[in-house]
Coordinates of C-alpha atoms in Angstrom, one line a residue:
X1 CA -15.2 -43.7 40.4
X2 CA -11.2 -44.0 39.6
X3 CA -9.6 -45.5 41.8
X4 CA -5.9 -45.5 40.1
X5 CA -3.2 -42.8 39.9
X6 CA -2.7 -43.2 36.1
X7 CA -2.3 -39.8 34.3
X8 CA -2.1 -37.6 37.5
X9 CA 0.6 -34.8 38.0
X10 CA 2.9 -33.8 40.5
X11 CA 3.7 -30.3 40.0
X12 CA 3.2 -29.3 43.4
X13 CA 2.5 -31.1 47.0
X14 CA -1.7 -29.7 46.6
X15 CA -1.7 -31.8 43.7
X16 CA -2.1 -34.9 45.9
X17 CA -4.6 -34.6 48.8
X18 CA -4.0 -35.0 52.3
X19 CA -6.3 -38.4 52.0
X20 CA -3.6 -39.4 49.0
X21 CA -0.5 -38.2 51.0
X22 CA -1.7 -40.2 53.6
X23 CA -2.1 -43.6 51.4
X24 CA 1.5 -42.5 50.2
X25 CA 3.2 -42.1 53.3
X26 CA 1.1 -45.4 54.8
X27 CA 2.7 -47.4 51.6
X28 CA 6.1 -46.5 52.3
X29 CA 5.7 -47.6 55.8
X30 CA 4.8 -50.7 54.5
X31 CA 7.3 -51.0 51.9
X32 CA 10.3 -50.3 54.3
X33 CA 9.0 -52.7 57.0
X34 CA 8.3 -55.8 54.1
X35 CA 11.9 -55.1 52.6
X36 CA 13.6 -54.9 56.6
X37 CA 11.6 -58.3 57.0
X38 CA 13.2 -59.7 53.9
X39 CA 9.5 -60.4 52.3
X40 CA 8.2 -60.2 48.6
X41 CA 7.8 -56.7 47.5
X42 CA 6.5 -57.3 43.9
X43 CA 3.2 -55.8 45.2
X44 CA 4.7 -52.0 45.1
X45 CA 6.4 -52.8 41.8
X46 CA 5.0 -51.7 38.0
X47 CA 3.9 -54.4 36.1
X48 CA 3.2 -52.9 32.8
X49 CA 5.3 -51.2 29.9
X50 CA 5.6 -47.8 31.5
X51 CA 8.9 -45.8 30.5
X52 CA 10.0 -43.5 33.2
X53 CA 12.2 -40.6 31.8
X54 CA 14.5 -38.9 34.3
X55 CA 14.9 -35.3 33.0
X56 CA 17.8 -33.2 35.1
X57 CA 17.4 -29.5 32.7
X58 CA 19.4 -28.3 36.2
X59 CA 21.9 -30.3 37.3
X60 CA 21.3 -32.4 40.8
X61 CA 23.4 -35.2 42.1
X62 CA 21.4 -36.3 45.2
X63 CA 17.6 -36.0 44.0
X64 CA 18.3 -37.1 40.5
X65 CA 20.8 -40.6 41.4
X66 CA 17.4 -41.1 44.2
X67 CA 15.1 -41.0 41.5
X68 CA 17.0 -43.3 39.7
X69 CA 17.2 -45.9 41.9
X70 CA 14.0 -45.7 42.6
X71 CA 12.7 -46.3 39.1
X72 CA 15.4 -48.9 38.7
X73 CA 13.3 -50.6 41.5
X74 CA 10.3 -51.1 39.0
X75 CA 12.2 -54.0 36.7
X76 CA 9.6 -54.1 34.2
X77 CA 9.5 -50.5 33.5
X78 CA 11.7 -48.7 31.0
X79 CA 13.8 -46.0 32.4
X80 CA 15.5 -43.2 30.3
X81 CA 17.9 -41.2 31.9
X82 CA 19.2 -37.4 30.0
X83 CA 22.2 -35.7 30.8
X84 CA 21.8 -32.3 31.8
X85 CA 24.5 -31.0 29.9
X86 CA 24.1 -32.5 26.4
X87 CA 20.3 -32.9 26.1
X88 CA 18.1 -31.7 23.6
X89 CA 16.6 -29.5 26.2
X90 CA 19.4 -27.0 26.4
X91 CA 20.2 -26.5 22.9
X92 CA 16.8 -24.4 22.4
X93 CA 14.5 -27.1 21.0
X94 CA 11.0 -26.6 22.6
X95 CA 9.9 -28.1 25.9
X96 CA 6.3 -29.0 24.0
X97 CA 7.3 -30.8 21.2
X98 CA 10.4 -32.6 23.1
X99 CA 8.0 -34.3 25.6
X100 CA 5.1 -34.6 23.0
X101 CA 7.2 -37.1 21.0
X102 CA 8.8 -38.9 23.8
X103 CA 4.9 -39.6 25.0
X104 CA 4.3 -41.5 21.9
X105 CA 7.5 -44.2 22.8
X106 CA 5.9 -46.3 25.7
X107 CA 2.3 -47.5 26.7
X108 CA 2.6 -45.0 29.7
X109 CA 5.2 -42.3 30.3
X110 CA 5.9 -40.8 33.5
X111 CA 8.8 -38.0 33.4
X112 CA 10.8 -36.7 36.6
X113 CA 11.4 -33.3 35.6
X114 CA 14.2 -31.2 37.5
X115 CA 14.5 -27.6 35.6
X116 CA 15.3 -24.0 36.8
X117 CA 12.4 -22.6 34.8
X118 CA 9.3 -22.3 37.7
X119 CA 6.0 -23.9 36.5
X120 CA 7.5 -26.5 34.4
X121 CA 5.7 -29.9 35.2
X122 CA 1.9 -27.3 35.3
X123 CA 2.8 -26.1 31.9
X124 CA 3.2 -29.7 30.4
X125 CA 0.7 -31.3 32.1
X126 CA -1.7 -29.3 30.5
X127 CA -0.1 -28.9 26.8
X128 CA 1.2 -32.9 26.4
X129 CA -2.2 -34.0 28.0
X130 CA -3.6 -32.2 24.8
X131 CA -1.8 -33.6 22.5
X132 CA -2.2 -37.3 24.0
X133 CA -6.1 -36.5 23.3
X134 CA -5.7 -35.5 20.1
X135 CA -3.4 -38.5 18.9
X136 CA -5.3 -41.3 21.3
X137 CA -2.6 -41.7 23.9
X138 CA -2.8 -42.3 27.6
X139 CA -1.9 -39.1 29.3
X140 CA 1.3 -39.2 31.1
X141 CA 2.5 -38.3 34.5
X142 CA 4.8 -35.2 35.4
X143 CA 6.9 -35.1 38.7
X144 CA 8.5 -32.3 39.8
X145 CA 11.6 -32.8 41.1
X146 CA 12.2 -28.9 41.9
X147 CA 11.8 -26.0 39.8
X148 CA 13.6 -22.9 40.3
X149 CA 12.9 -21.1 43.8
X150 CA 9.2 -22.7 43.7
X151 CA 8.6 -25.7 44.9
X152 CA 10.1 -29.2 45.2
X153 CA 6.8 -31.2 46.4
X154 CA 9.0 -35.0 46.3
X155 CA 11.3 -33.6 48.7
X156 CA 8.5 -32.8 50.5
X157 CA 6.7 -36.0 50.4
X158 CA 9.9 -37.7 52.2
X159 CA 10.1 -34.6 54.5
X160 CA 6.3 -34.9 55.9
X161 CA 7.0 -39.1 56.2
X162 CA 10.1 -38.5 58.1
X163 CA 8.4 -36.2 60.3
X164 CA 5.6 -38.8 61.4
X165 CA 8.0 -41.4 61.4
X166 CA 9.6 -39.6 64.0
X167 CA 6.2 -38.6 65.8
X168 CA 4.9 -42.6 65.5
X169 CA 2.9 -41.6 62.7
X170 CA 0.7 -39.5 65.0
X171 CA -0.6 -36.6 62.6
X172 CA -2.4 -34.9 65.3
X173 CA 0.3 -32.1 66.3
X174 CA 3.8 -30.7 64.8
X175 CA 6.0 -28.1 66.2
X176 CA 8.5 -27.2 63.8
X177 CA 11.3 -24.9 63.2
X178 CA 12.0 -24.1 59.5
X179 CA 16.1 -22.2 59.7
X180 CA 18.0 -21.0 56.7
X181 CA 17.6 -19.3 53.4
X182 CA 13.3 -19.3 53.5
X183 CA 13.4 -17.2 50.6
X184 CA 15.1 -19.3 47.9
X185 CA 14.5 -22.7 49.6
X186 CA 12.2 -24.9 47.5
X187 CA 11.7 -27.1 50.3
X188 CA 10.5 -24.9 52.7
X189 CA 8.4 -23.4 50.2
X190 CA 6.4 -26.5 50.1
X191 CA 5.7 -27.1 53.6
X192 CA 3.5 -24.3 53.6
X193 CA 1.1 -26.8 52.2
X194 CA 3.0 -30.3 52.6
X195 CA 2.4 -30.1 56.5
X196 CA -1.5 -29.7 56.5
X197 CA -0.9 -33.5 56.6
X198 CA -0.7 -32.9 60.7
X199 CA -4.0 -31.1 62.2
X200 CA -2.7 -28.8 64.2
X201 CA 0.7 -27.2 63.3
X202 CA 3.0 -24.6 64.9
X203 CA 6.0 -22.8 62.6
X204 CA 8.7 -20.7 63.8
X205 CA 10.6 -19.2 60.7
X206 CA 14.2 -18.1 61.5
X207 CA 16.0 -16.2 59.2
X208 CA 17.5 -13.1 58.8
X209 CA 15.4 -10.5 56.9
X210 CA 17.0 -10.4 54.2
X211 CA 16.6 -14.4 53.8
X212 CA 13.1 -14.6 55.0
X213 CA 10.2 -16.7 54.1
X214 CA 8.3 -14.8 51.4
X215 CA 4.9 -12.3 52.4
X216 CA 2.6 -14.6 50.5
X217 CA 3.9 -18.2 51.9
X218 CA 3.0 -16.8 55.2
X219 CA -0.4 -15.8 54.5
X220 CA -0.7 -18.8 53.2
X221 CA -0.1 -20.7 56.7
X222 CA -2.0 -18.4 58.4
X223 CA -5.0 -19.5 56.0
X224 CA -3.7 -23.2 56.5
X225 CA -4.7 -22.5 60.3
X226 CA -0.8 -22.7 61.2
X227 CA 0.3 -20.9 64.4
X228 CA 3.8 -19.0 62.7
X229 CA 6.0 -17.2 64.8
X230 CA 9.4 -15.4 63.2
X231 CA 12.9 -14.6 64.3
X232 CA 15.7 -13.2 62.8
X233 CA 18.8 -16.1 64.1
X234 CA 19.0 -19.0 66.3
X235 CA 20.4 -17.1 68.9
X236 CA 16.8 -15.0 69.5
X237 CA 15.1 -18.4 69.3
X238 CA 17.2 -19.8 72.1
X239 CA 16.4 -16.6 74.3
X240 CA 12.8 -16.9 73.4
X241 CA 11.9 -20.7 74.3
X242 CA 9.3 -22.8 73.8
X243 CA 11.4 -24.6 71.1
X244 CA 10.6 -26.8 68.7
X245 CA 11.7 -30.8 68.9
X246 CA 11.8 -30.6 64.7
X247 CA 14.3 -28.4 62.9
X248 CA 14.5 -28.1 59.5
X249 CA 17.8 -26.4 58.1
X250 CA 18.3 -25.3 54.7
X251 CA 21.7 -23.8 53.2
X252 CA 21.9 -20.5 51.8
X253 CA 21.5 -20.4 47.9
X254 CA 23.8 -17.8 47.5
X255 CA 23.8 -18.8 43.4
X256 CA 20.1 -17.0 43.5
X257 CA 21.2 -14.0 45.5
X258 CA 22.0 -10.5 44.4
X259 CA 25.2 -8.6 45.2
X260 CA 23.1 -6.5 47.5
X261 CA 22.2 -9.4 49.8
X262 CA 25.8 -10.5 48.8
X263 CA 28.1 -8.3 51.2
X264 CA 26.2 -9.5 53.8
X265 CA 27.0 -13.2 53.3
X266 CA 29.3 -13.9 56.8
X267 CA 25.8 -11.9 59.2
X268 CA 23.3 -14.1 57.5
X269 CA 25.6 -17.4 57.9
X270 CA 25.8 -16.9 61.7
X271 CA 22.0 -16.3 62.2
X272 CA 21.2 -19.5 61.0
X273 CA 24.4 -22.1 61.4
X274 CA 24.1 -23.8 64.6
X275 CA 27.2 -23.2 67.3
X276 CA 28.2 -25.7 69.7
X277 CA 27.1 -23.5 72.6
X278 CA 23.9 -23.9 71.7
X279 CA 23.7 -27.7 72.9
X280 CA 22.9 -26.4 76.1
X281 CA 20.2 -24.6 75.3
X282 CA 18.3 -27.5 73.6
X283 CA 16.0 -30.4 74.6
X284 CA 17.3 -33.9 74.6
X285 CA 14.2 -34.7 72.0
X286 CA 15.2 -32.6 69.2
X287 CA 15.9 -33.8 65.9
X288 CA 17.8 -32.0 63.0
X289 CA 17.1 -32.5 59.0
X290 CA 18.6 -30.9 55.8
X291 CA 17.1 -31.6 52.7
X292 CA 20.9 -32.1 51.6
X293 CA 23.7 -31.3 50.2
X294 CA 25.3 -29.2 52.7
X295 CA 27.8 -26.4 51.8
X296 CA 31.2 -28.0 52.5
X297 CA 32.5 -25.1 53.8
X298 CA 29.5 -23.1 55.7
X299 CA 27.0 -26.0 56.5
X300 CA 24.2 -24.3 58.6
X301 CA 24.6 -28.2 60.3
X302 CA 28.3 -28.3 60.9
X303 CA 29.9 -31.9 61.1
X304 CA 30.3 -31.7 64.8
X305 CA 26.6 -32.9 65.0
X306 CA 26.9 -35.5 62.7
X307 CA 27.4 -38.3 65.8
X308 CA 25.2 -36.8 68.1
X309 CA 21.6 -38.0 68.4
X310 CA 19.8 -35.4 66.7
X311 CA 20.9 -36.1 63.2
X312 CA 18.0 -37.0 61.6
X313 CA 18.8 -35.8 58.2
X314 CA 20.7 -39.3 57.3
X315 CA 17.5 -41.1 57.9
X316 CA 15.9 -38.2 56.0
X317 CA 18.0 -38.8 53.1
X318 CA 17.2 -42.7 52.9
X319 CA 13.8 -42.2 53.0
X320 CA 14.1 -40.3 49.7
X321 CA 14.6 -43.6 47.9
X322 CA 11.4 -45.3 49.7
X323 CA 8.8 -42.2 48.8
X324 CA 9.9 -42.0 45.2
X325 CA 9.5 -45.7 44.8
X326 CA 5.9 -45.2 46.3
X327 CA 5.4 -42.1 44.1
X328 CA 6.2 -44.1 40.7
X329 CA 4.0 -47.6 42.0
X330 CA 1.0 -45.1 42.2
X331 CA 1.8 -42.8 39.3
X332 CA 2.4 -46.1 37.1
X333 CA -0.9 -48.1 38.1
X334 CA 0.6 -50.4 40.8
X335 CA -1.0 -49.5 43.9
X336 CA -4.6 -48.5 44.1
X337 CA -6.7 -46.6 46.5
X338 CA -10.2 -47.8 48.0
X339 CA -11.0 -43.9 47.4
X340 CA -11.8 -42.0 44.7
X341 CA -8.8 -40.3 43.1
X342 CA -9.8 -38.6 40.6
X343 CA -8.7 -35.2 40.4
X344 CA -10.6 -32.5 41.6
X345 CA -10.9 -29.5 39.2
X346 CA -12.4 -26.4 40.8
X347 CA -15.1 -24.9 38.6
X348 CA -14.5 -20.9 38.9
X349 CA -18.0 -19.1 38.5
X350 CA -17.5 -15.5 40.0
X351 CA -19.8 -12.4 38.1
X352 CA -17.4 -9.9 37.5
X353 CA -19.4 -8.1 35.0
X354 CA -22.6 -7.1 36.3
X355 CA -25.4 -5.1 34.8
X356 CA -26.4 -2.3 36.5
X357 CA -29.9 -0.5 36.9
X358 CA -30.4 2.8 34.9
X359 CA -32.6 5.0 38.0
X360 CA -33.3 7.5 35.1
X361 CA -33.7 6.7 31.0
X362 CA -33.5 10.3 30.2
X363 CA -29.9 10.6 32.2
X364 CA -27.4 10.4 29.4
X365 CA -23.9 12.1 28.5
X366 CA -25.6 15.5 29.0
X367 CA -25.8 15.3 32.9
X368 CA -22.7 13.6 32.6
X369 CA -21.3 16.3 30.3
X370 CA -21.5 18.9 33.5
X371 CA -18.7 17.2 35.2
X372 CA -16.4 17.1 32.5
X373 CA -17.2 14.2 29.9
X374 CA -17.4 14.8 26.3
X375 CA -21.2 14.5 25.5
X376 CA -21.6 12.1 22.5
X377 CA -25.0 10.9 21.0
X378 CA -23.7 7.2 20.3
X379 CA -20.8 4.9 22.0
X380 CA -19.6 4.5 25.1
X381 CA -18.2 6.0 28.2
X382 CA -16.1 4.3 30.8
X383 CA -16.0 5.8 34.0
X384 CA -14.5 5.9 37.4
X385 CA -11.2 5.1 35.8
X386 CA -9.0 4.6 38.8
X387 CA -10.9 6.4 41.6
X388 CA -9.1 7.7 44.1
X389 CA -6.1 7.4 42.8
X390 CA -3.5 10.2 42.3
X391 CA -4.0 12.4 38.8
X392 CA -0.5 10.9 37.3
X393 CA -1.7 7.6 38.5
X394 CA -5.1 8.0 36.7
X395 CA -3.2 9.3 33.4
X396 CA -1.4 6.3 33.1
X397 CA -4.3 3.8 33.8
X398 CA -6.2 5.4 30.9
X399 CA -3.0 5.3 28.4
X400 CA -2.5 1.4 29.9
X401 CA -6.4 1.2 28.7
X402 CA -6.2 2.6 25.3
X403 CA -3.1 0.7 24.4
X404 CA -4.0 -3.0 25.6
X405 CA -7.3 -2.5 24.4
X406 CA -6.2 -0.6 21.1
X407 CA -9.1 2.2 21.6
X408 CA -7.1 4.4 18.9
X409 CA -10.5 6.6 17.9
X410 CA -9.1 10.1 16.7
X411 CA -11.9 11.7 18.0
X412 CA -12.8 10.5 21.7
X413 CA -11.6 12.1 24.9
X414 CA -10.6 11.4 28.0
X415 CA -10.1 13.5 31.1
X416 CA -9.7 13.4 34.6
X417 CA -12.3 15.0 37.3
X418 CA -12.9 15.5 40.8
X419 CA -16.2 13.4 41.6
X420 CA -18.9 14.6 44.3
X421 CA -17.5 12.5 46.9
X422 CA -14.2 14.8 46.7
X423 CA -11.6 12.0 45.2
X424 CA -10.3 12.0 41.4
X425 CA -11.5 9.4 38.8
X426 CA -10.6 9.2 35.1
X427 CA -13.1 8.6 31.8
X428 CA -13.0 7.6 28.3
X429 CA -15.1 8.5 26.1
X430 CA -15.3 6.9 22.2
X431 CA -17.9 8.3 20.1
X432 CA -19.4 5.8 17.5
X433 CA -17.3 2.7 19.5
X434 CA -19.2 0.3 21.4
X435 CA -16.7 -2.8 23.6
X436 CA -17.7 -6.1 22.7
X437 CA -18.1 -8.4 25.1
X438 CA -14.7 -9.8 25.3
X439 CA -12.8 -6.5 25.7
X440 CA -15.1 -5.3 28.9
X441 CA -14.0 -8.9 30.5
X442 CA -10.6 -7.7 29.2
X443 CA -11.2 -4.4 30.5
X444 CA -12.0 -5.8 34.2
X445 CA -8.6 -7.5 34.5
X446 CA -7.1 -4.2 33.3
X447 CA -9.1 -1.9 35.5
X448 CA -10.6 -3.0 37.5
X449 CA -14.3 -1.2 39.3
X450 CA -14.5 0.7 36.3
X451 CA -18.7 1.8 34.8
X452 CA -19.0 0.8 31.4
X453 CA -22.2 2.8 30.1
X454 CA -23.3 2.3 26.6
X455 CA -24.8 5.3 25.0
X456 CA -27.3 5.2 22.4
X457 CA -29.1 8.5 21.4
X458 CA -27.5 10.6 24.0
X459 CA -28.8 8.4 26.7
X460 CA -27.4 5.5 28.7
X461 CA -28.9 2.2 27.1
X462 CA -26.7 -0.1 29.5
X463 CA -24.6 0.4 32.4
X464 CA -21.9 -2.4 33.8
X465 CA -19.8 -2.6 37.1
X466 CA -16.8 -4.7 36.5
X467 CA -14.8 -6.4 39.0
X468 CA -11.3 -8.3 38.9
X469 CA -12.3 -11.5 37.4
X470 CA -11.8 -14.9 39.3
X471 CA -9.4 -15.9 36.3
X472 CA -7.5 -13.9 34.0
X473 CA -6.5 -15.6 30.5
X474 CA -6.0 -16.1 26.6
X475 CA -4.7 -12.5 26.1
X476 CA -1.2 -11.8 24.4
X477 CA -0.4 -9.0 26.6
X478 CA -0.4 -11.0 29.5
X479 CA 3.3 -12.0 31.2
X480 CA 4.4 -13.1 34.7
X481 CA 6.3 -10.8 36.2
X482 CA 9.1 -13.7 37.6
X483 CA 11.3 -14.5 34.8
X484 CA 12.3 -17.6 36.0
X485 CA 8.6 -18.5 35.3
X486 CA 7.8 -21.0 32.5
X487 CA 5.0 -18.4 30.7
X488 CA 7.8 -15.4 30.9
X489 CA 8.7 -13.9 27.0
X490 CA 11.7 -14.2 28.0
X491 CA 11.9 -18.0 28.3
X492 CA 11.1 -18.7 24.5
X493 CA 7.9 -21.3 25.1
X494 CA 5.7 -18.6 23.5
X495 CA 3.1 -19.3 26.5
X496 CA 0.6 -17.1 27.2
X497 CA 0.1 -16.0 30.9
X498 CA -2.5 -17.2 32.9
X499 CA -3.6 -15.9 36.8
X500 CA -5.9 -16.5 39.1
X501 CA -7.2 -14.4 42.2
X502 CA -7.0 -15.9 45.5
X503 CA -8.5 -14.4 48.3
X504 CA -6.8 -11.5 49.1
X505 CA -7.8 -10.1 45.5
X506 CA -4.1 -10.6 44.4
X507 CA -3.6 -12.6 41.1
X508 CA -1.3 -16.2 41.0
X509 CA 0.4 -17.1 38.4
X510 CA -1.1 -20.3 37.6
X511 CA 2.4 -22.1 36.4
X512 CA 4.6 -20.5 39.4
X513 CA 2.0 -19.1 41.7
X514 CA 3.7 -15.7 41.9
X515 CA 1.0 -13.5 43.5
X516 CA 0.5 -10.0 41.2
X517 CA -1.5 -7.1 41.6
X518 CA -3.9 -6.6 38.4
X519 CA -1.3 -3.8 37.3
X520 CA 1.8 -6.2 37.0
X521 CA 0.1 -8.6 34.9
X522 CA 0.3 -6.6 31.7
X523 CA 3.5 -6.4 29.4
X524 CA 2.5 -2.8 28.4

């Protein structure tokens, strides 16, 4: 049973459970209270040769001079600091063999990452971890300190303490108010999971359409057991009541906006900047937080409130410092847990390929020949191409089939009929070509409820049902459709995509979680 944090990743806030988030957040209490009462503190400090690398890809002033102090706090360790703008990073060299060779410099390495490229910290935690193995290294530690529009789980760490600082560290309820730019904000993408910490949550999302908290994040809450409730500006939040004593505002990132959303910059600003007529309208036991910088011109938390009692984002700030130090004691074998930590990896076992009876051995091509197939003596026939689908739509899933699987046979058919139950279906058939077994897994991640019936003889000899697979990898063709994604061609890490189905059928990108259908996740 391990009980230390050695070689664990932070990539996002579900990498640590709630039990760890809780030893986290319980540490920090500690921490801040020992250091207030002047006492030793060398028991949250690293003790070993560990070299902590601070790597800002993207440039950050507040997370990245946090970070540093907080590794500064740990004396003994060695801390490596790269400048966004003249690093190695962003002349081209690779990601992979950058942090492969900076691995092999210290006993144990644990690199704060900061890049605009989503799925960063995932992609290396699984590619340096290999080549520690191979070379008989200690696998390092990767932090994300905020990738692209995805997630930014360290801000989140001091977010969720904050919050049950403020509630006496009660966890049993949180009503909170997420206001800004939900689409682009990191931070609130990380709530969706950061705040199962609290048993019972309630969300109100306000923001303007345009700006609003992604389909898939708010499935996700639902699934978490949150009560959400949306509104498109502060103003309709007022009307409505029942407001929350928690607000968290974020700016606008107009940077990641298109010219579109744009023109409509002053309407979105006043749905989610707060007036001073809405004092009013508040409870006295409301406090405000910002994950910080504001915009120094359009803060959605103007300055006026910066005296008042609900400013809560200073204290928020501070408490950046204390979490991080936390973060590193664990990560670099200081503090240990009287559970088990050792990282959970969920075994996927799902039959997606499943062989189906044959009611009669002397039904072949012939019978199927009457509704339209090619007969052939020998090969195989895929049916139910796209059923129900519209006859352009069933075209282009069997060209998308023939050209991912490279089914080039001169002399095969295809064809599209109407079946008994009245709807349209597609069919290949390839004469003399049987699928091995790799291209009919292949074959279920491109289509998905497709028959696969081997003829031998003019007669079916086998017949499979395939179903989207629980995890869909290993193939070339594969790319995520966001190309701010670490796996997209367009990035230059020559990674190969990799998705897996959650339980609405959809599949996530397993670097950036984008959700796809199983027709985006093809670069055909």
């Amino acid at each position: 049973m391990k009980h230390d944090f050695l070689g664990r990743t932070l990539a996002v806030i579900n990498d640590l459970s709630i039990q760890e988030q809780l030893f986290l957040y319980e540490k920090t209490k500690q921490l801040k209270k020992k250091w207030l009462e002047k006492q030793d503190l060398s028991e949250f400090m690293i003790n070993k040769n560990v070299g902590i690398y601070i790597v800002f890809i993207e440039p950050s002033t507040r997370t990245k001079e946090s970070f540093i102090n907080a590794a500064k706090f740990h004396k003994k360790a060695k801390v490596t600091i790269f400048d966004s703008n003249h690093s190695s990073f962003n002349k081209k060299e690779s990601y992979l063999d950058t942090f492969n060779m900076l691995t092999g410099y210290s006993d144990y390495s644990i690199f704060v990452i900061r890049s605009k490229l989503e799925g960063t910290c995932r992609y290396l935690e699984q590619s340096v971890s290999k080549f520690a193995l191979r070379n008989g290294l200690p696998i390092p530690s990767f932090i994300n300190a905020g990738d692209g529009k995805h997630e930014h789980p360290t801000q989140e760490l001091l977010d969720e303490f904050t919050f049950l600082e403020q509630n006496n560290f009660d966890n049993s309820f949180i009503h909170i108010a997420l206001v800004g730019d939900l689409l682009h904000g990191r931070t609130v993408h990380s709530k969706v999971n950061g705040l199962k910490i609290f048993k019972n949550v309630k969300v109100d999302l306000i923001a303007p359409q345009e700006i609003s908290m992604p389909s898939h994040y708010i499935s996700q809450m639902k699934e978490n057991g949150f009560e959400v409730r949306i509104f498109e500006s502060i103003d309709s939040y007022l009307k409505y009541g029942d407001v929350a004593n928690i607000w968290y505002f974020t700016r606008l990132q107009l940077e990641r906006m298109g010219e579109d959303i744009l023109e409509k910059e002053h309407i979105l600003r006043k749905a989610v900047t707060f007036q001073k007529s809405y004092l009013e309208k508040i409870p006295d036991n409301i406090k405000f937080y910002h994950p910080l910088p504001r915009h120094k011109l359009y803060p959605t938390i103007p300055t006026f409130l910066d005296d008042l009692p609900l400013n809560g984002w200073e204290r928020q700030a501070i408490n950046g410092y204390w979490t991080r130090i936390i973060l590193l004691s664990m990560f670099g074998g200081a503090l240990k847990a009287d559970f088990d930590t050792s990282k959970s990896v969920k075994e996927i076992k799902e039959d997606f390929v499943v062989k189906a009876p044959i009611v009669d051995g002397t039904h072949g091509v012939q019978k199927e020949g009457k509704r339209g197939i090619k007969p052939i003596e020998n090969g195989t026939v895929i049916d139910h191409i796209a059923k129900g689908k519209t006859e352009e739509e069933i075209y282009h899933m069997i060209m998308k089939i023939r050209k991912i699987l490279k089914l080039y046979d001169v002399d095969s058919a295809d064809g599209i009929f109407k079946s008994k139950d009245g709807v349209f279906k597609g069919y290949i058939s390839l004469p003399d070509r049987y699928l091995t077994k790799k291209e009919i897994k292949k074959l279920s991640a491109i289509s998905p409820n497709v028959t696969v019936n081997i003829i031998k003889n003019a007669r079916v000899t086998e017949k499979y049902r395939i179903t989207l697979p629980p995890r869909v990898y290993g193939f070339e063709e594969l790319r995520c459709k966001n190309e701010n994604c670490i796996s997209h061609p367009n990035n230059g890490e020559g990674i190969k995509g990799s998705f897996i189905k959650n339980k609405e059928g959809k599949l996530v990108c397993e670097f950036c979680e984008t959700p796809h259908t199983f027709e985006e996740i093809w670069n055909v």
